[in-house]
Amino acid sequence: MGLTLSTPPISLTLAFGDDAKADVTGRWTAANLGSAQVYLQVADDGGTFVTPAVTASGNPDFVYSLPLSNAVVPGTRAGTITVRACEDVQCVKPYASASQTLSYKVEITPMPEWETTQGNAAHNAYVPITLDVTRFAKAWEWKRPAVSTSTTTGPIFPVVTSGRMVYVAADGVSTAGPGLFALDEKDGTVKWSQQFTLRYGSLNPPAASGGTVYVPTTGHEDTFLWAFDAADGTPQMQSGFRTQWADILAPTVKDGVAYVNSGYYGGVVYAFERSTGLKKWEASGGTYGMNTPALDDANRLYAHNGSTLTVLDSRDGTLVGSIGPQPGGLQVDHRATPIVGAENSVTGFVGDWYNETRPLRNYAIDTLSERWTSVKTYRAYPAVAKGVIYAASNNPKSFDAIDEKTGQVLWSWIPGTADTVFFHNVVVTNNLAFVSTNRALYAIDLATRKPVWQTPTPGQVAISASRMLYIMPGTTDVYGYPSSGSDGRLLAFRTR
């Protein structure tokens, strides 16, 4: 008896979470079998692919599509797939000379975690994955514990993720102090928590990067950047900076340095070394409240106050240049972030948060100049991917795809009459854009430009490296404030 495989050695490069299959094709030949059966066994010594049970093979030609195991993690996996023909279903008696092997190598690249405001240090809310909405399914729901004196739970801040954990920060409510909770992505159980005393004026949104969770407290003399071990909550640093009783956005973390935008009577960016907890530098820029800087991959940091974009060297805080000022930028809560998009392109909201809806302005970094300012005004935190800005406008009401170079609207989606307002944040993947109205969270197909999925729980959105979709529900919104409208719940949806 003989067995041959026609499939060449397998080489795959995948993003973590991608669906993939290995097709194994071959043929067995035999003479004078009589009433004997041929059973085929497929085995993978590396455990990378899911192999089928041993089955009788009535047809000499065979094809096996072996799906990737859900247990694989990022990294390089190499192994051998073996196909053998046997006389029995247990494959105790293999036929002589009827076994072949096929080598494989699979490179699985890690996906980015949701680390800070709008996902990453660029704040572009782009997640480089392709999602199938038919596979979306609710996994679990978590609710902030009620305070001791009532059934009130209070709001939570937008979440961040790291290493199959999701981190939730909640400010103090009634007699309950501020808290930081680490939840298991699998089922939402609390793995550890840190409680802060009521003496800390405000807890602010968290960030997570490099195995560390960061969370700022602000309250004049109680203003600190705290850091905890992401796995078990062990305290790692408590570093002071200055603020004017302001609330701030999540720190921005890159290459082991955490940056916060705060200050006292004027915006200041502070840079802290994770390894020592020491302040690395400070420099003027941005605003003292509801702001965080953005960083690119060329050692440039961007701080924006709605009128002036300040460009600093992220290594030492020296001034690279600035663009502006323009009318409308006051030293008040900015409630927005600069967004790094294509090379030499940064976009930000014009003006302060009192306007609620604001134009977008794009800056050319190589020439330190304005490129364009939008005619329309926008509200939700935008997303940027592949040269397109995705933003939501309430007057006239539309979700717009905007050319990053020219500011021209490429296409728009207009929701129904029951959807009266856009808010929260926009998140974009390779094929979908997520946006909330007052009545639903929608997934807009970027090819058809129409909704292909929705859930009646609008809110802040985040997507983890393991492709869990998180929603922090809220049907109201105080413009740009991170926890506004939150009902204290966190919903998790599996997407694969």
PDB file of C-alpha atoms in Angstrom, residues 56-231:
ATOM      1  CA  ALA A  56     -12.725   5.423   7.093  1.00  0.00           C
ATOM      2  CA  SER A  57     -11.598   6.649   3.694  1.00  0.00           C
ATOM      3  CA  GLY A  58     -13.624   5.169   0.858  1.00  0.00           C
ATOM      4  CA  ASN A  59     -12.146   7.554  -1.686  1.00  0.00           C
ATOM      5  CA  PRO A  60      -8.397   7.295  -2.342  1.00  0.00           C
ATOM      6  CA  ASP A  61      -8.207  11.083  -2.861  1.00  0.00           C
ATOM      7  CA  PHE A  62      -8.443  13.132   0.326  1.00  0.00           C
ATOM      8  CA  VAL A  63      -8.350  16.766   1.431  1.00  0.00           C
ATOM      9  CA  TYR A  64      -8.202  17.902   5.053  1.00  0.00           C
ATOM     10  CA  SER A  65      -8.716  21.551   6.057  1.00  0.00           C
ATOM     11  CA  LEU A  66      -7.119  21.895   9.460  1.00  0.00           C
ATOM     12  CA  PRO A  67      -8.169  25.049  11.356  1.00  0.00           C
ATOM     13  CA  LEU A  68      -5.737  26.892  13.580  1.00  0.00           C
ATOM     14  CA  SER A  69      -6.121  25.973  17.250  1.00  0.00           C
ATOM     15  CA  ASN A  70      -7.636  28.639  19.496  1.00  0.00           C
ATOM     16  CA  ALA A  71      -4.879  27.872  22.003  1.00  0.00           C
ATOM     17  CA  VAL A  72      -2.058  29.320  19.904  1.00  0.00           C
ATOM     18  CA  VAL A  73      -0.388  32.527  21.051  1.00  0.00           C
ATOM     19  CA  PRO A  74       1.824  35.030  19.235  1.00  0.00           C
ATOM     20  CA  GLY A  75       5.216  33.708  18.218  1.00  0.00           C
ATOM     21  CA  THR A  76       6.787  31.205  15.826  1.00  0.00           C
ATOM     22  CA  ARG A  77       5.367  27.701  15.691  1.00  0.00           C
ATOM     23  CA  ALA A  78       6.986  24.880  13.731  1.00  0.00           C
ATOM     24  CA  GLY A  79       5.971  21.252  13.525  1.00  0.00           C
ATOM     25  CA  THR A  80       5.048  18.294  11.414  1.00  0.00           C
ATOM     26  CA  ILE A  81       1.679  17.044  10.207  1.00  0.00           C
ATOM     27  CA  THR A  82       1.562  13.277   9.698  1.00  0.00           C
ATOM     28  CA  VAL A  83      -1.023  11.388   7.659  1.00  0.00           C
ATOM     29  CA  ARG A  84      -1.050   7.607   7.921  1.00  0.00           C
ATOM     30  CA  ALA A  85      -3.302   4.838   6.647  1.00  0.00           C
ATOM     31  CA  CYS A  86      -4.401   2.140   9.093  1.00  0.00           C
ATOM     32  CA  GLU A  87      -6.336  -1.100   9.116  1.00  0.00           C
ATOM     33  CA  ASP A  88      -8.434  -0.120  12.164  1.00  0.00           C
ATOM     34  CA  VAL A  89     -10.151   2.958  13.532  1.00  0.00           C
ATOM     35  CA  GLN A  90      -7.801   3.113  16.513  1.00  0.00           C
ATOM     36  CA  CYS A  91      -4.859   3.083  14.102  1.00  0.00           C
ATOM     37  CA  VAL A  92      -3.181   0.372  16.134  1.00  0.00           C
ATOM     38  CA  LYS A  93      -2.324  -1.441  12.900  1.00  0.00           C
ATOM     39  CA  PRO A  94      -0.907   1.057  10.394  1.00  0.00           C
ATOM     40  CA  TYR A  95      -0.293  -0.136   6.866  1.00  0.00           C
ATOM     41  CA  ALA A  96       3.346  -0.516   5.968  1.00  0.00           C
ATOM     42  CA  SER A  97       4.762   2.244   3.739  1.00  0.00           C
ATOM     43  CA  ALA A  98       1.537   4.264   4.069  1.00  0.00           C
ATOM     44  CA  SER A  99       2.632   7.266   6.113  1.00  0.00           C
ATOM     45  CA  GLN A 100       3.768  10.732   5.002  1.00  0.00           C
ATOM     46  CA  THR A 101       4.795  13.914   6.800  1.00  0.00           C
ATOM     47  CA  LEU A 102       4.412  17.578   5.993  1.00  0.00           C
ATOM     48  CA  SER A 103       6.405  20.315   7.740  1.00  0.00           C
ATOM     49  CA  TYR A 104       4.967  23.701   8.613  1.00  0.00           C
ATOM     50  CA  LYS A 105       6.031  27.039  10.033  1.00  0.00           C
ATOM     51  CA  VAL A 106       3.513  29.581  11.298  1.00  0.00           C
ATOM     52  CA  GLU A 107       4.449  33.126  12.323  1.00  0.00           C
ATOM     53  CA  ILE A 108       1.786  34.713  14.527  1.00  0.00           C
ATOM     54  CA  THR A 109       2.337  38.409  15.092  1.00  0.00           C
ATOM     55  CA  PRO A 110       0.937  40.002  18.258  1.00  0.00           C
ATOM     56  CA  MET A 111      -1.906  42.475  18.028  1.00  0.00           C
ATOM     57  CA  PRO A 112      -1.864  45.812  19.850  1.00  0.00           C
ATOM     58  CA  GLU A 113      -3.615  46.122  23.174  1.00  0.00           C
ATOM     59  CA  TRP A 114      -5.975  48.997  23.945  1.00  0.00           C
ATOM     60  CA  GLU A 115      -3.480  50.967  26.052  1.00  0.00           C
ATOM     61  CA  THR A 116      -4.852  54.478  26.561  1.00  0.00           C
ATOM     62  CA  THR A 117      -7.310  57.081  25.281  1.00  0.00           C
ATOM     63  CA  GLN A 118      -8.310  55.969  21.776  1.00  0.00           C
ATOM     64  CA  GLY A 119      -6.170  52.880  22.000  1.00  0.00           C
ATOM     65  CA  ASN A 120      -2.545  53.860  21.508  1.00  0.00           C
ATOM     66  CA  ALA A 121       0.057  56.598  21.764  1.00  0.00           C
ATOM     67  CA  ALA A 122      -1.102  58.028  18.424  1.00  0.00           C
ATOM     68  CA  HIS A 123      -4.725  58.126  19.716  1.00  0.00           C
ATOM     69  CA  ASN A 124      -5.912  57.023  16.280  1.00  0.00           C
ATOM     70  CA  ALA A 125      -8.297  54.272  17.526  1.00  0.00           C
ATOM     71  CA  TYR A 126      -7.175  52.026  14.659  1.00  0.00           C
ATOM     72  CA  VAL A 127      -7.138  48.276  15.325  1.00  0.00           C
ATOM     73  CA  PRO A 128      -5.474  46.420  12.404  1.00  0.00           C
ATOM     74  CA  ILE A 129      -7.810  43.417  12.253  1.00  0.00           C
ATOM     75  CA  THR A 130     -10.671  42.203  10.075  1.00  0.00           C
ATOM     76  CA  LEU A 131     -13.837  41.248  11.950  1.00  0.00           C
ATOM     77  CA  ASP A 132     -16.788  39.041  11.008  1.00  0.00           C
ATOM     78  CA  VAL A 133     -19.933  40.483  12.598  1.00  0.00           C
ATOM     79  CA  THR A 134     -21.771  37.144  12.285  1.00  0.00           C
ATOM     80  CA  ARG A 135     -19.471  35.831  15.008  1.00  0.00           C
ATOM     81  CA  PHE A 136     -20.132  38.612  17.528  1.00  0.00           C
ATOM     82  CA  ALA A 137     -21.613  37.244  20.755  1.00  0.00           C
ATOM     83  CA  LYS A 138     -21.952  38.677  24.232  1.00  0.00           C
ATOM     84  CA  ALA A 139     -19.478  37.017  26.581  1.00  0.00           C
ATOM     85  CA  TRP A 140     -20.145  38.604  29.961  1.00  0.00           C
ATOM     86  CA  GLU A 141     -21.166  41.744  31.835  1.00  0.00           C
ATOM     87  CA  TRP A 142     -19.543  43.369  34.858  1.00  0.00           C
ATOM     88  CA  LYS A 143     -20.954  46.095  37.063  1.00  0.00           C
ATOM     89  CA  ARG A 144     -19.108  48.335  39.440  1.00  0.00           C
ATOM     90  CA  PRO A 145     -19.873  47.308  43.051  1.00  0.00           C
ATOM     91  CA  ALA A 146     -22.561  49.399  44.711  1.00  0.00           C
ATOM     92  CA  VAL A 147     -21.589  51.853  47.417  1.00  0.00           C
ATOM     93  CA  SER A 148     -22.395  50.858  50.969  1.00  0.00           C
ATOM     94  CA  THR A 149     -25.097  53.442  51.615  1.00  0.00           C
ATOM     95  CA  SER A 150     -27.247  52.820  48.533  1.00  0.00           C
ATOM     96  CA  THR A 151     -27.690  50.755  45.403  1.00  0.00           C
ATOM     97  CA  THR A 152     -25.918  53.434  43.375  1.00  0.00           C
ATOM     98  CA  THR A 153     -22.931  52.132  41.461  1.00  0.00           C
ATOM     99  CA  GLY A 154     -21.586  55.286  39.885  1.00  0.00           C
ATOM    100  CA  PRO A 155     -19.789  55.639  36.545  1.00  0.00           C
ATOM    101  CA  ILE A 156     -16.602  54.022  35.294  1.00  0.00           C
ATOM    102  CA  PHE A 157     -13.877  55.381  33.020  1.00  0.00           C
ATOM    103  CA  PRO A 158     -12.972  53.998  29.577  1.00  0.00           C
ATOM    104  CA  VAL A 159     -11.087  50.725  29.940  1.00  0.00           C
ATOM    105  CA  VAL A 160      -7.631  49.560  28.867  1.00  0.00           C
ATOM    106  CA  THR A 161      -6.297  46.047  28.271  1.00  0.00           C
ATOM    107  CA  SER A 162      -3.114  44.027  28.672  1.00  0.00           C
ATOM    108  CA  GLY A 163      -2.293  40.314  28.689  1.00  0.00           C
ATOM    109  CA  ARG A 164      -5.889  39.010  28.583  1.00  0.00           C
ATOM    110  CA  MET A 165      -6.903  41.377  31.378  1.00  0.00           C
ATOM    111  CA  VAL A 166      -9.084  44.481  31.228  1.00  0.00           C
ATOM    112  CA  TYR A 167      -8.596  47.355  33.663  1.00  0.00           C
ATOM    113  CA  VAL A 168     -11.402  49.580  34.952  1.00  0.00           C
ATOM    114  CA  ALA A 169     -10.973  52.760  37.005  1.00  0.00           C
ATOM    115  CA  ALA A 170     -13.853  54.360  38.905  1.00  0.00           C
ATOM    116  CA  ASP A 171     -13.891  57.664  40.744  1.00  0.00           C
ATOM    117  CA  GLY A 172     -15.255  58.048  44.269  1.00  0.00           C
ATOM    118  CA  VAL A 173     -19.033  57.990  44.740  1.00  0.00           C
ATOM    119  CA  SER A 174     -20.832  58.813  48.000  1.00  0.00           C
ATOM    120  CA  THR A 175     -18.954  56.936  50.745  1.00  0.00           C
ATOM    121  CA  ALA A 176     -17.044  54.702  48.313  1.00  0.00           C
ATOM    122  CA  GLY A 177     -13.522  55.745  47.446  1.00  0.00           C
ATOM    123  CA  PRO A 178     -11.946  55.585  44.010  1.00  0.00           C
ATOM    124  CA  GLY A 179     -10.939  52.130  42.799  1.00  0.00           C
ATOM    125  CA  LEU A 180      -8.943  50.317  40.108  1.00  0.00           C
ATOM    126  CA  PHE A 181     -10.174  46.844  39.091  1.00  0.00           C
ATOM    127  CA  ALA A 182      -8.397  44.174  37.030  1.00  0.00           C
ATOM    128  CA  LEU A 183     -10.824  41.787  35.313  1.00  0.00           C
ATOM    129  CA  ASP A 184     -10.159  38.480  33.574  1.00  0.00           C
ATOM    130  CA  GLU A 185     -11.026  38.820  29.876  1.00  0.00           C
ATOM    131  CA  LYS A 186     -12.415  35.291  29.854  1.00  0.00           C
ATOM    132  CA  ASP A 187     -15.304  35.811  32.249  1.00  0.00           C
ATOM    133  CA  GLY A 188     -15.066  39.250  33.864  1.00  0.00           C
ATOM    134  CA  THR A 189     -14.059  38.010  37.313  1.00  0.00           C
ATOM    135  CA  VAL A 190     -12.021  40.433  39.428  1.00  0.00           C
ATOM    136  CA  LYS A 191      -8.398  39.249  39.638  1.00  0.00           C
ATOM    137  CA  TRP A 192      -7.222  42.119  41.839  1.00  0.00           C
ATOM    138  CA  SER A 193      -8.212  45.628  42.840  1.00  0.00           C
ATOM    139  CA  GLN A 194      -6.698  48.721  44.412  1.00  0.00           C
ATOM    140  CA  GLN A 195      -8.770  51.100  46.505  1.00  0.00           C
ATOM    141  CA  PHE A 196      -7.835  54.747  46.995  1.00  0.00           C
ATOM    142  CA  THR A 197      -8.890  56.823  49.976  1.00  0.00           C
ATOM    143  CA  LEU A 198     -11.390  59.661  49.613  1.00  0.00           C
ATOM    144  CA  ARG A 199      -8.636  62.201  50.298  1.00  0.00           C
ATOM    145  CA  TYR A 200      -7.575  61.912  46.654  1.00  0.00           C
ATOM    146  CA  GLY A 201      -9.637  64.530  44.831  1.00  0.00           C
ATOM    147  CA  SER A 202     -10.178  62.630  41.592  1.00  0.00           C
ATOM    148  CA  LEU A 203      -9.201  59.326  40.085  1.00  0.00           C
ATOM    149  CA  ASN A 204      -8.699  59.571  36.334  1.00  0.00           C
ATOM    150  CA  PRO A 205      -8.743  57.124  33.379  1.00  0.00           C
ATOM    151  CA  PRO A 206      -6.045  54.427  33.363  1.00  0.00           C
ATOM    152  CA  ALA A 207      -3.389  53.399  30.855  1.00  0.00           C
ATOM    153  CA  ALA A 208      -1.654  50.022  30.478  1.00  0.00           C
ATOM    154  CA  SER A 209       1.626  49.224  28.750  1.00  0.00           C
ATOM    155  CA  GLY A 210       4.593  46.905  29.168  1.00  0.00           C
ATOM    156  CA  GLY A 211       3.092  44.925  32.046  1.00  0.00           C
ATOM    157  CA  THR A 212       2.226  48.058  34.048  1.00  0.00           C
ATOM    158  CA  VAL A 213      -1.083  49.813  34.737  1.00  0.00           C
ATOM    159  CA  TYR A 214      -0.945  53.574  35.279  1.00  0.00           C
ATOM    160  CA  VAL A 215      -3.629  55.740  36.863  1.00  0.00           C
ATOM    161  CA  PRO A 216      -3.407  59.412  37.890  1.00  0.00           C
ATOM    162  CA  THR A 217      -5.014  61.002  40.930  1.00  0.00           C
ATOM    163  CA  THR A 218      -5.530  64.769  40.883  1.00  0.00           C
ATOM    164  CA  GLY A 219      -6.412  67.067  43.748  1.00  0.00           C
ATOM    165  CA  HIS A 220      -3.830  69.752  44.239  1.00  0.00           C
ATOM    166  CA  GLU A 221      -1.461  68.265  46.837  1.00  0.00           C
ATOM    167  CA  ASP A 222      -2.794  64.760  46.115  1.00  0.00           C
ATOM    168  CA  THR A 223      -1.736  64.750  42.466  1.00  0.00           C
ATOM    169  CA  PHE A 224       0.231  61.601  41.625  1.00  0.00           C
ATOM    170  CA  LEU A 225       0.894  59.191  38.798  1.00  0.00           C
ATOM    171  CA  TRP A 226       0.512  55.694  40.232  1.00  0.00           C
ATOM    172  CA  ALA A 227       1.745  52.482  38.633  1.00  0.00           C
ATOM    173  CA  PHE A 228       0.856  48.890  39.474  1.00  0.00           C
ATOM    174  CA  ASP A 229       1.992  45.504  38.224  1.00  0.00           C
ATOM    175  CA  ALA A 230      -0.578  44.487  35.613  1.00  0.00           C
ATOM    176  CA  ALA A 231      -0.584  40.835  36.686  1.00  0.00           C
TER     177      ALA A 231
END
